[in-house]
Amino acid sequence: MNNMDLLVSLSKRRGFVFQSSEIYGGTGSCWDYGPLGVELKNNIKRVWWRDFVQARADMVGIDASILMHPTVWKASGHLDHFTDPMVDCRECKHRFRADHLDALAWVHYCPATKGNKFTIPAGEPCGHCGQRRTLCPNCGKGELTPPRQFNLMFKTFMGPVEEEAALTYLRPETAQAMFVNFDNVLQSMRLKLPFGIAQAGRSFRNEITPGNFIFRTREFEQMEIEYFVNPNDRVEGRPADEYWHDRWIEDCLAWFRRYGLREENLRLREHERDELAHYAKRTVDIEYNFPIGWSELMGIANRTDFDLKQHAKWSGKSLTYFDEDRKEHVVPYVVEPAAGVDRALLAFMADAYREEEVRGEKRVLLRLHPELAPVKVAVLPLLKKRDDIVRAAQAVRADLAKHWRVVYDDTAAIGRLYRRQDEVGTPYCVTVDVQTVGDGERGETGDGRVTIRERDSMEQIRVLVAELAGVFRELLAGAAWPSVAGRYPPARG
Ligand SMILES: [Zn+2]
Ligand SMILES: [Zn+2]
């Protein structure tokens, strides 16, 4: 199995991601987040919001509706330009993105070998006859239609009538809500440039060829920031928009590293002049080495004043900022760091996935950052037949669960319980055993200590139940395991 198959399998088996409507055969490219997936996804959004909105004095957030005035999409250019060229096979009716055809392996009935069927790697000619692909890559027989432009926005109707006047769209990006609310936010919050508006929410794109698990889907979640700067300002001798663009690239890259993506799996890619959107001054992608290869994790674009000017033109409302120093109205420039939540989740899972050998046995673990891990602590009783141990373990769970996502599990032997928690990335397990509660029949009292096991090192320490919450507060706030573990006696492993 390749890495992507391993992740898909783990995701289903352990409740991270399920295929949508699976009992009906599934729906194309839609996925449902299960009990652990929703925790992981919420954690990603929570730390993003905390780090980029709450912690910064220059940021505010909004949560806009998905259905917007249809003219928004005229002004933004999506109605006219948000299209992909599409071709159809006249034989098998398969549909392709015209610009992706040469990235597909192709079926070929070779005239040089009495019409034998071959599947030839993407972009390569036939090794026997030297032909290149001209027909449908899927069936190898059908002619392809000329390319037609296909708009990627989902259409829908607002209200009870299905007529042109009620036609609207599911938003294909969250960004436009920040532009159309620019003046509302500016006035209500009395902001000074530079400042940014952030939003996390769902977007929809009717992709011709979705795929690769949750990498490209038709319904997805975005975390976007529109950062407005005064184009007349200079920072450190450079135009403010260029300075802030670089700052955001650094900040976003640092954020992904901070939550666990390894340096060697991240790189920047500068968009070439000819691939830049017509309004963009410069765009840089942060790429991640996904199981499918290097692909875009997020993009950071300098969109200039294009969007605000377009919305001012189509709405007839002024969308400017009054520059007190120069006594003039300016249209701010916008730097847009835009990330996909689902893609970030896939990257965090892919990077965290490890297989190790421990005492001759395979151990699968997700080395997720504790802040992202769906479950922070699992409480496990060593003997589930002892009522006093079970009661003590459940009390520990209930106490810790006031602060974090904590689970109790007694459905297997301890070794197996540890492996289950390793596989879903739980950073700490707590075991309650005979020493904890003592043995009443023999008149032995317990020591009130439990074992904490750390996921990555598998080291174990003994800690008083009364001190547990304090210890986890330290650990889950980012304290290094050795610095905390050094203060406590080790447990016999
Ligand atoms: Zn051939
Ligand atoms: Zn075909």
XYZ file of C-alpha atoms and ligand atoms in Angstrom:
495
model
C 0.000 0.000 0.000
C 1.243 3.497 -0.706
C 1.065 6.207 1.889
C -2.240 7.615 0.645
C -3.932 4.206 0.802
C -2.604 3.751 4.331
C -4.082 7.086 5.366
C -7.440 6.369 3.713
C -7.573 2.990 5.430
C -6.551 4.351 8.842
C -9.030 7.212 8.446
C -11.932 4.871 7.884
C -10.916 2.218 10.415
C -10.358 4.683 13.240
C -13.127 7.194 12.582
C -11.290 10.125 11.012
C -12.865 10.278 7.548
C -15.635 8.269 5.916
C -16.862 8.348 2.362
C -20.028 10.430 2.220
C -23.290 8.458 1.912
C -21.281 5.261 1.764
C -24.277 2.934 2.264
C -25.710 4.361 -0.985
C -22.482 3.777 -2.853
C -20.932 7.121 -1.947
C -21.082 10.516 -3.634
C -18.330 11.732 -5.907
C -15.495 13.273 -3.966
C -17.484 14.062 -0.815
C -16.165 12.969 2.555
C -17.533 12.974 6.090
C -15.387 13.625 9.141
C -15.958 11.021 11.844
C -15.646 11.339 15.637
C -11.846 11.724 15.600
C -11.711 13.613 12.300
C -14.017 16.346 13.552
C -11.830 16.830 16.651
C -8.677 17.073 14.536
C -10.312 19.459 12.090
C -11.721 21.649 14.864
C -8.303 21.741 16.514
C -6.654 22.895 13.289
C -9.205 25.683 12.884
C -8.995 26.596 16.570
C -5.204 27.020 16.653
C -5.273 28.877 13.328
C -7.897 31.287 14.686
C -6.079 31.688 17.991
C -2.668 32.298 16.395
C -3.728 34.477 13.454
C -6.778 36.297 14.834
C -6.957 36.337 18.635
C -3.245 36.715 19.310
C -2.780 39.610 16.882
C -3.773 43.203 17.463
C -4.114 43.807 13.712
C -6.651 41.040 12.965
C -10.408 40.564 13.316
C -12.715 37.796 12.148
C -16.100 37.403 10.479
C -18.439 34.539 9.682
C -20.378 35.359 6.517
C -23.180 33.502 4.796
C -22.423 31.049 2.027
C -25.144 32.453 -0.252
C -24.260 35.941 -1.397
C -25.767 38.467 -3.788
C -25.227 37.064 -7.303
C -23.590 40.316 -8.451
C -20.721 39.565 -6.078
C -19.644 36.864 -8.535
C -19.966 39.192 -11.501
C -17.761 41.758 -9.787
C -15.218 39.214 -8.587
C -14.819 37.777 -12.074
C -15.989 34.289 -11.072
C -19.021 34.316 -13.383
C -16.896 35.036 -16.435
C -13.527 33.554 -15.606
C -13.869 30.833 -12.958
C -13.845 28.079 -15.533
C -11.843 25.040 -16.529
C -11.602 23.735 -20.091
C -13.418 20.423 -20.317
C -13.450 17.707 -22.996
C -15.689 14.640 -23.327
C -15.004 11.247 -24.885
C -17.555 10.524 -27.622
C -17.332 6.776 -26.897
C -17.123 6.152 -23.137
C -18.492 9.604 -22.171
C -15.668 10.126 -19.684
C -15.042 13.789 -18.898
C -11.579 15.312 -18.520
C -9.958 18.609 -17.829
C -8.365 19.494 -21.151
C -5.286 20.879 -19.421
C -4.812 17.694 -17.371
C -5.009 15.163 -20.237
C -1.277 14.709 -20.580
C -0.932 14.057 -16.860
C -2.878 10.789 -17.269
C -1.658 7.347 -18.206
C -3.362 6.425 -21.495
C -4.843 3.338 -23.067
C -3.497 2.531 -26.524
C -4.376 -0.147 -29.100
C -1.085 -0.382 -30.934
C -1.181 -0.774 -34.757
C 2.435 -2.038 -34.703
C 1.486 -5.045 -32.543
C -1.774 -6.200 -34.239
C -3.833 -3.869 -32.071
C -2.648 -5.130 -28.679
C -3.778 -3.031 -25.749
C -1.203 -1.154 -23.659
C -1.432 1.349 -20.832
C 1.269 3.932 -21.439
C 2.645 6.233 -18.730
C 1.489 9.847 -18.750
C 3.088 12.044 -21.374
C 5.077 9.241 -23.025
C 4.762 7.963 -26.618
C 4.127 4.301 -27.448
C 7.383 2.329 -27.332
C 6.330 0.188 -30.329
C 4.874 2.586 -32.882
C 6.028 5.908 -31.443
C 2.506 7.399 -31.522
C 1.432 9.988 -28.996
C -2.021 10.073 -27.473
C -4.738 11.699 -29.564
C -7.803 9.700 -28.446
C -9.515 9.261 -25.068
C -6.943 8.186 -22.460
C -9.579 6.142 -20.619
C -10.934 3.843 -23.362
C -8.275 4.388 -26.042
C -10.932 4.450 -28.771
C -13.110 7.535 -28.484
C -12.476 10.884 -30.120
C -12.425 13.822 -27.715
C -14.706 16.823 -28.169
C -13.112 20.261 -28.573
C -12.565 21.946 -25.173
C -15.514 23.854 -23.708
C -15.320 26.246 -20.789
C -17.112 24.890 -17.734
C -17.927 27.203 -14.816
C -16.964 25.664 -11.499
C -19.579 27.434 -9.394
C -22.525 25.440 -8.040
C -25.787 27.032 -9.134
C -28.826 27.139 -6.919
C -32.072 29.066 -6.601
C -32.909 31.438 -3.794
C -36.540 31.239 -2.728
C -39.428 29.099 -3.966
C -39.104 29.653 -7.715
C -36.618 28.132 -10.103
C -36.189 30.977 -12.529
C -33.298 33.038 -13.781
C -34.084 35.956 -11.438
C -33.618 33.704 -8.402
C -30.375 32.149 -9.613
C -27.494 32.337 -7.180
C -24.357 30.405 -6.332
C -22.713 28.570 -3.489
C -19.585 30.595 -2.771
C -16.454 29.199 -4.443
C -14.228 31.000 -1.915
C -14.725 32.779 1.396
C -12.622 35.786 0.376
C -15.339 37.860 -1.286
C -17.268 38.224 1.982
C -14.272 40.034 3.473
C -14.191 42.462 0.542
C -17.903 43.241 0.547
C -17.806 43.697 4.346
C -14.668 45.827 4.217
C -16.426 49.079 5.077
C -18.696 47.498 7.716
C -15.708 46.070 9.535
C -13.585 49.205 9.102
C -16.281 51.494 10.500
C -17.612 49.260 13.276
C -14.185 48.349 14.626
C -12.480 51.730 13.981
C -9.463 50.041 12.428
C -6.277 51.558 11.078
C -4.302 50.132 8.180
C -2.708 47.687 8.038
C -5.315 45.230 9.348
C -6.744 41.898 8.290
C -10.092 40.135 8.260
C -10.133 36.368 8.696
C -12.780 33.785 8.051
C -12.973 30.007 8.182
C -15.844 28.380 6.371
C -17.136 26.172 3.611
C -16.715 26.750 -0.090
C -17.893 24.810 -3.100
C -16.326 24.138 -6.491
C -17.817 21.804 -9.032
C -14.434 20.327 -9.985
C -14.349 18.332 -13.223
C -11.869 15.861 -11.811
C -11.832 15.846 -8.023
C -9.847 13.165 -6.254
C -6.944 12.061 -4.159
C -9.036 11.573 -1.031
C -9.651 14.896 0.727
C -7.031 16.741 -1.351
C -9.428 17.972 -4.025
C -13.129 17.852 -3.190
C -16.215 19.684 -4.382
C -17.163 20.847 -0.897
C -14.327 21.978 1.332
C -13.391 24.313 4.115
C -11.092 27.309 3.849
C -9.192 29.477 6.307
C -8.655 32.792 4.571
C -7.226 36.143 5.549
C -7.521 39.387 3.617
C -4.835 41.708 4.921
C -5.347 45.326 3.894
C -2.367 47.650 3.589
C -1.874 51.237 2.484
C -0.075 51.036 -0.879
C 1.453 54.480 -0.299
C 3.178 53.391 2.899
C 6.704 52.071 3.017
C 8.018 49.618 5.599
C 11.743 49.084 5.973
C 12.287 50.934 2.719
C 9.890 48.797 0.692
C 6.300 49.248 -0.497
C 4.032 48.127 2.354
C 2.210 45.492 0.286
C 5.490 43.810 -0.700
C 6.806 43.914 2.852
C 3.605 42.393 4.295
C 3.428 39.773 1.576
C 6.830 38.452 2.654
C 5.877 38.637 6.321
C 2.761 36.544 5.711
C 4.694 33.947 3.742
C 7.131 33.590 6.670
C 4.351 33.514 9.277
C 2.341 30.862 7.451
C 5.370 28.671 6.841
C 6.343 28.974 10.514
C 2.813 28.043 11.532
C 2.846 24.767 9.609
C 6.286 23.927 11.035
C 5.183 24.763 14.549
C 2.358 22.222 14.378
C 4.522 19.433 13.089
C 5.142 19.570 9.337
C 8.789 18.708 8.726
C 11.074 21.174 7.032
C 11.981 18.748 4.234
C 8.303 18.331 3.299
C 7.666 22.053 2.827
C 8.787 24.387 0.078
C 7.814 27.674 -1.519
C 6.856 28.013 -5.144
C 6.786 31.375 -6.842
C 4.099 31.699 -9.533
C 5.506 32.480 -12.956
C 4.382 35.673 -14.694
C 2.169 33.764 -17.120
C 0.327 31.783 -14.435
C -0.470 34.789 -12.236
C -4.109 35.783 -12.046
C -4.565 39.006 -14.031
C -5.088 41.065 -10.864
C -2.227 39.513 -8.859
C 1.073 41.308 -8.419
C 2.764 38.222 -6.992
C 1.633 34.821 -5.689
C 3.621 32.299 -3.697
C 2.397 28.807 -2.875
C 3.457 26.858 0.151
C 3.774 23.349 -1.224
C 3.752 20.163 0.787
C 5.182 16.815 -0.209
C 1.833 14.978 -0.101
C 1.627 11.216 -0.752
C 0.621 12.270 -4.321
C 3.754 14.425 -4.668
C 4.523 18.113 -4.195
C 1.238 20.034 -4.304
C -0.239 23.287 -3.092
C -0.951 23.441 0.627
C -1.834 27.130 0.617
C -1.382 30.220 -1.512
C -0.380 33.723 -0.482
C -1.311 36.286 -3.110
C -0.880 40.025 -3.460
C -4.259 40.864 -5.025
C -3.550 44.609 -5.209
C -6.642 46.860 -5.106
C -8.493 44.774 -7.694
C -11.260 43.347 -5.495
C -12.183 46.503 -3.605
C -12.229 48.491 -6.858
C -14.407 45.897 -8.569
C -16.933 45.833 -5.723
C -16.953 49.623 -5.561
C -17.684 49.732 -9.285
C -20.483 47.143 -9.262
C -22.121 48.223 -5.971
C -21.738 51.954 -6.453
C -20.437 52.198 -2.853
C -17.108 53.729 -1.972
C -14.674 51.190 -0.546
C -11.785 53.395 0.445
C -9.756 54.221 3.525
C -9.041 57.744 4.688
C -5.315 58.246 5.129
C -5.100 60.809 7.978
C -1.462 61.694 7.360
C -1.800 62.402 3.662
C -5.393 63.617 3.936
C -6.524 61.463 1.052
C -8.736 58.493 0.320
C -6.912 55.372 -0.813
C -8.018 51.950 -1.998
C -6.022 49.483 0.124
C -3.966 46.706 -1.384
C -4.747 43.186 -0.194
C -2.425 40.352 0.755
C -4.364 37.086 0.895
C -3.064 34.044 2.783
C -5.566 31.316 1.832
C -5.385 27.792 3.226
C -7.597 24.728 2.854
C -8.575 23.066 6.122
C -8.991 19.614 4.558
C -5.642 19.851 2.811
C -3.950 20.986 6.022
C -5.526 18.042 7.827
C -4.249 15.638 5.172
C -0.744 17.126 5.433
C -0.709 16.950 9.232
C -1.854 13.312 9.128
C 0.584 12.333 6.377
C 3.505 13.939 8.193
C 2.562 12.398 11.528
C 2.168 8.862 10.196
C 4.995 6.520 11.286
C 5.563 2.814 11.385
C 8.101 1.581 13.905
C 9.303 -1.759 15.113
C 9.056 -2.245 18.862
C 10.277 -5.539 20.342
C 9.737 -7.315 17.050
C 6.232 -5.916 16.556
C 5.014 -3.208 14.205
C 3.798 -0.063 15.903
C 1.771 2.463 13.885
C 1.636 5.906 15.336
C 0.453 9.380 14.445
C 2.940 11.818 15.899
C 0.404 14.633 15.880
C 1.216 17.819 17.740
C -0.595 17.623 21.117
C -2.618 20.731 20.236
C -3.944 18.987 17.138
C -4.390 15.475 18.523
C -8.110 14.542 18.564
C -7.794 13.003 22.037
C -5.304 14.461 24.529
C -5.399 11.745 27.188
C -6.734 8.180 27.290
C -7.446 6.724 30.718
C -7.045 2.955 30.852
C -7.696 0.568 33.756
C -5.129 -2.186 34.033
C -7.711 -4.672 35.297
C -11.266 -4.104 34.162
C -12.630 -6.772 36.512
C -11.638 -4.781 39.566
C -14.481 -2.372 40.334
C -12.280 -0.103 42.445
C -9.759 0.293 39.591
C -12.509 0.992 37.053
C -14.158 3.512 39.372
C -10.865 5.293 39.982
C -10.100 5.385 36.247
C -13.528 6.795 35.418
C -13.111 9.447 38.093
C -9.756 10.441 36.593
C -11.342 10.687 33.132
C -14.234 12.811 34.394
C -11.847 15.171 36.170
C -9.477 15.646 33.230
C -12.388 15.922 30.779
C -13.299 19.261 32.349
C -10.257 20.651 30.545
C -9.545 18.450 27.516
C -10.917 15.748 25.257
C -10.215 12.643 27.348
C -11.470 9.112 26.713
C -11.818 5.977 28.828
C -11.224 2.570 27.251
C -11.272 -0.889 28.822
C -12.203 -2.982 25.796
C -8.875 -4.801 25.420
C -5.654 -5.707 27.182
C -3.327 -2.835 28.013
C -0.813 -3.457 25.201
C -3.559 -3.339 22.645
C -5.117 -0.225 24.207
C -1.769 1.569 23.951
C -1.431 0.623 20.284
C -4.923 1.940 19.524
C -4.118 5.292 21.101
C -0.745 5.488 19.307
C -2.503 4.949 16.005
C -4.854 7.914 16.496
C -2.170 10.219 17.872
C -3.181 10.433 21.546
C -0.096 11.987 23.172
C -0.640 10.616 26.698
C -2.175 7.559 28.327
C -2.942 7.251 32.020
C -3.123 3.773 33.552
C -4.798 3.025 36.830
C -3.536 -0.175 38.450
C -3.500 -2.147 41.692
C -0.865 0.091 43.279
C -3.074 3.106 42.666
C -6.019 1.838 44.681
C -4.344 -0.807 46.875
C -5.923 -4.083 47.898
C -8.694 -3.681 50.461
C -9.000 -7.419 51.199
C -5.355 -7.583 52.219
C -5.607 -4.323 54.075
C -3.177 -2.583 51.687
C -3.821 1.034 50.838
C -2.997 2.449 47.447
C -0.309 5.019 46.750
C -2.713 7.266 44.836
C -0.346 7.327 41.870
C -1.088 6.496 38.244
C 1.182 5.855 35.289
C 1.506 8.427 32.513
C 2.852 7.009 29.268
C 4.171 9.322 26.579
C 3.335 8.349 22.992
C 6.587 8.983 21.126
C 9.183 7.772 23.651
C 6.841 5.261 25.341
C 8.430 6.351 28.638
C 6.336 6.006 31.753
C 6.266 7.958 35.004
C 4.276 7.679 38.241
C 2.276 10.748 39.212
C -0.160 11.432 42.050
C -3.763 11.614 40.844
C -4.072 14.959 42.597
C -1.223 16.348 40.447
C -2.449 14.991 37.095
C -4.328 18.051 35.886
C -1.334 20.268 36.695
C 1.060 17.981 34.857
C -1.137 17.861 31.766
C -1.650 21.602 31.861
C 2.121 21.928 31.519
C 2.539 19.220 28.913
C -0.378 20.277 26.744
C 0.765 23.887 26.854
C 3.944 22.744 25.126
C 6.370 21.740 27.912
C 8.906 19.164 26.720
C 8.313 15.678 28.052
C 11.821 15.178 29.524
C 11.621 18.396 31.548
C 8.366 17.268 33.178
C 9.113 13.550 33.383
C 12.443 14.226 35.130
C 10.588 15.345 38.252
C 8.736 12.048 38.713
C 9.782 8.478 39.400
C 9.760 6.196 36.369
C 7.182 3.407 36.238
C 8.198 -0.174 35.723
C 7.451 -0.594 31.997
Zn 1.843 1.855 -30.448
Zn -13.262 7.097 -23.883
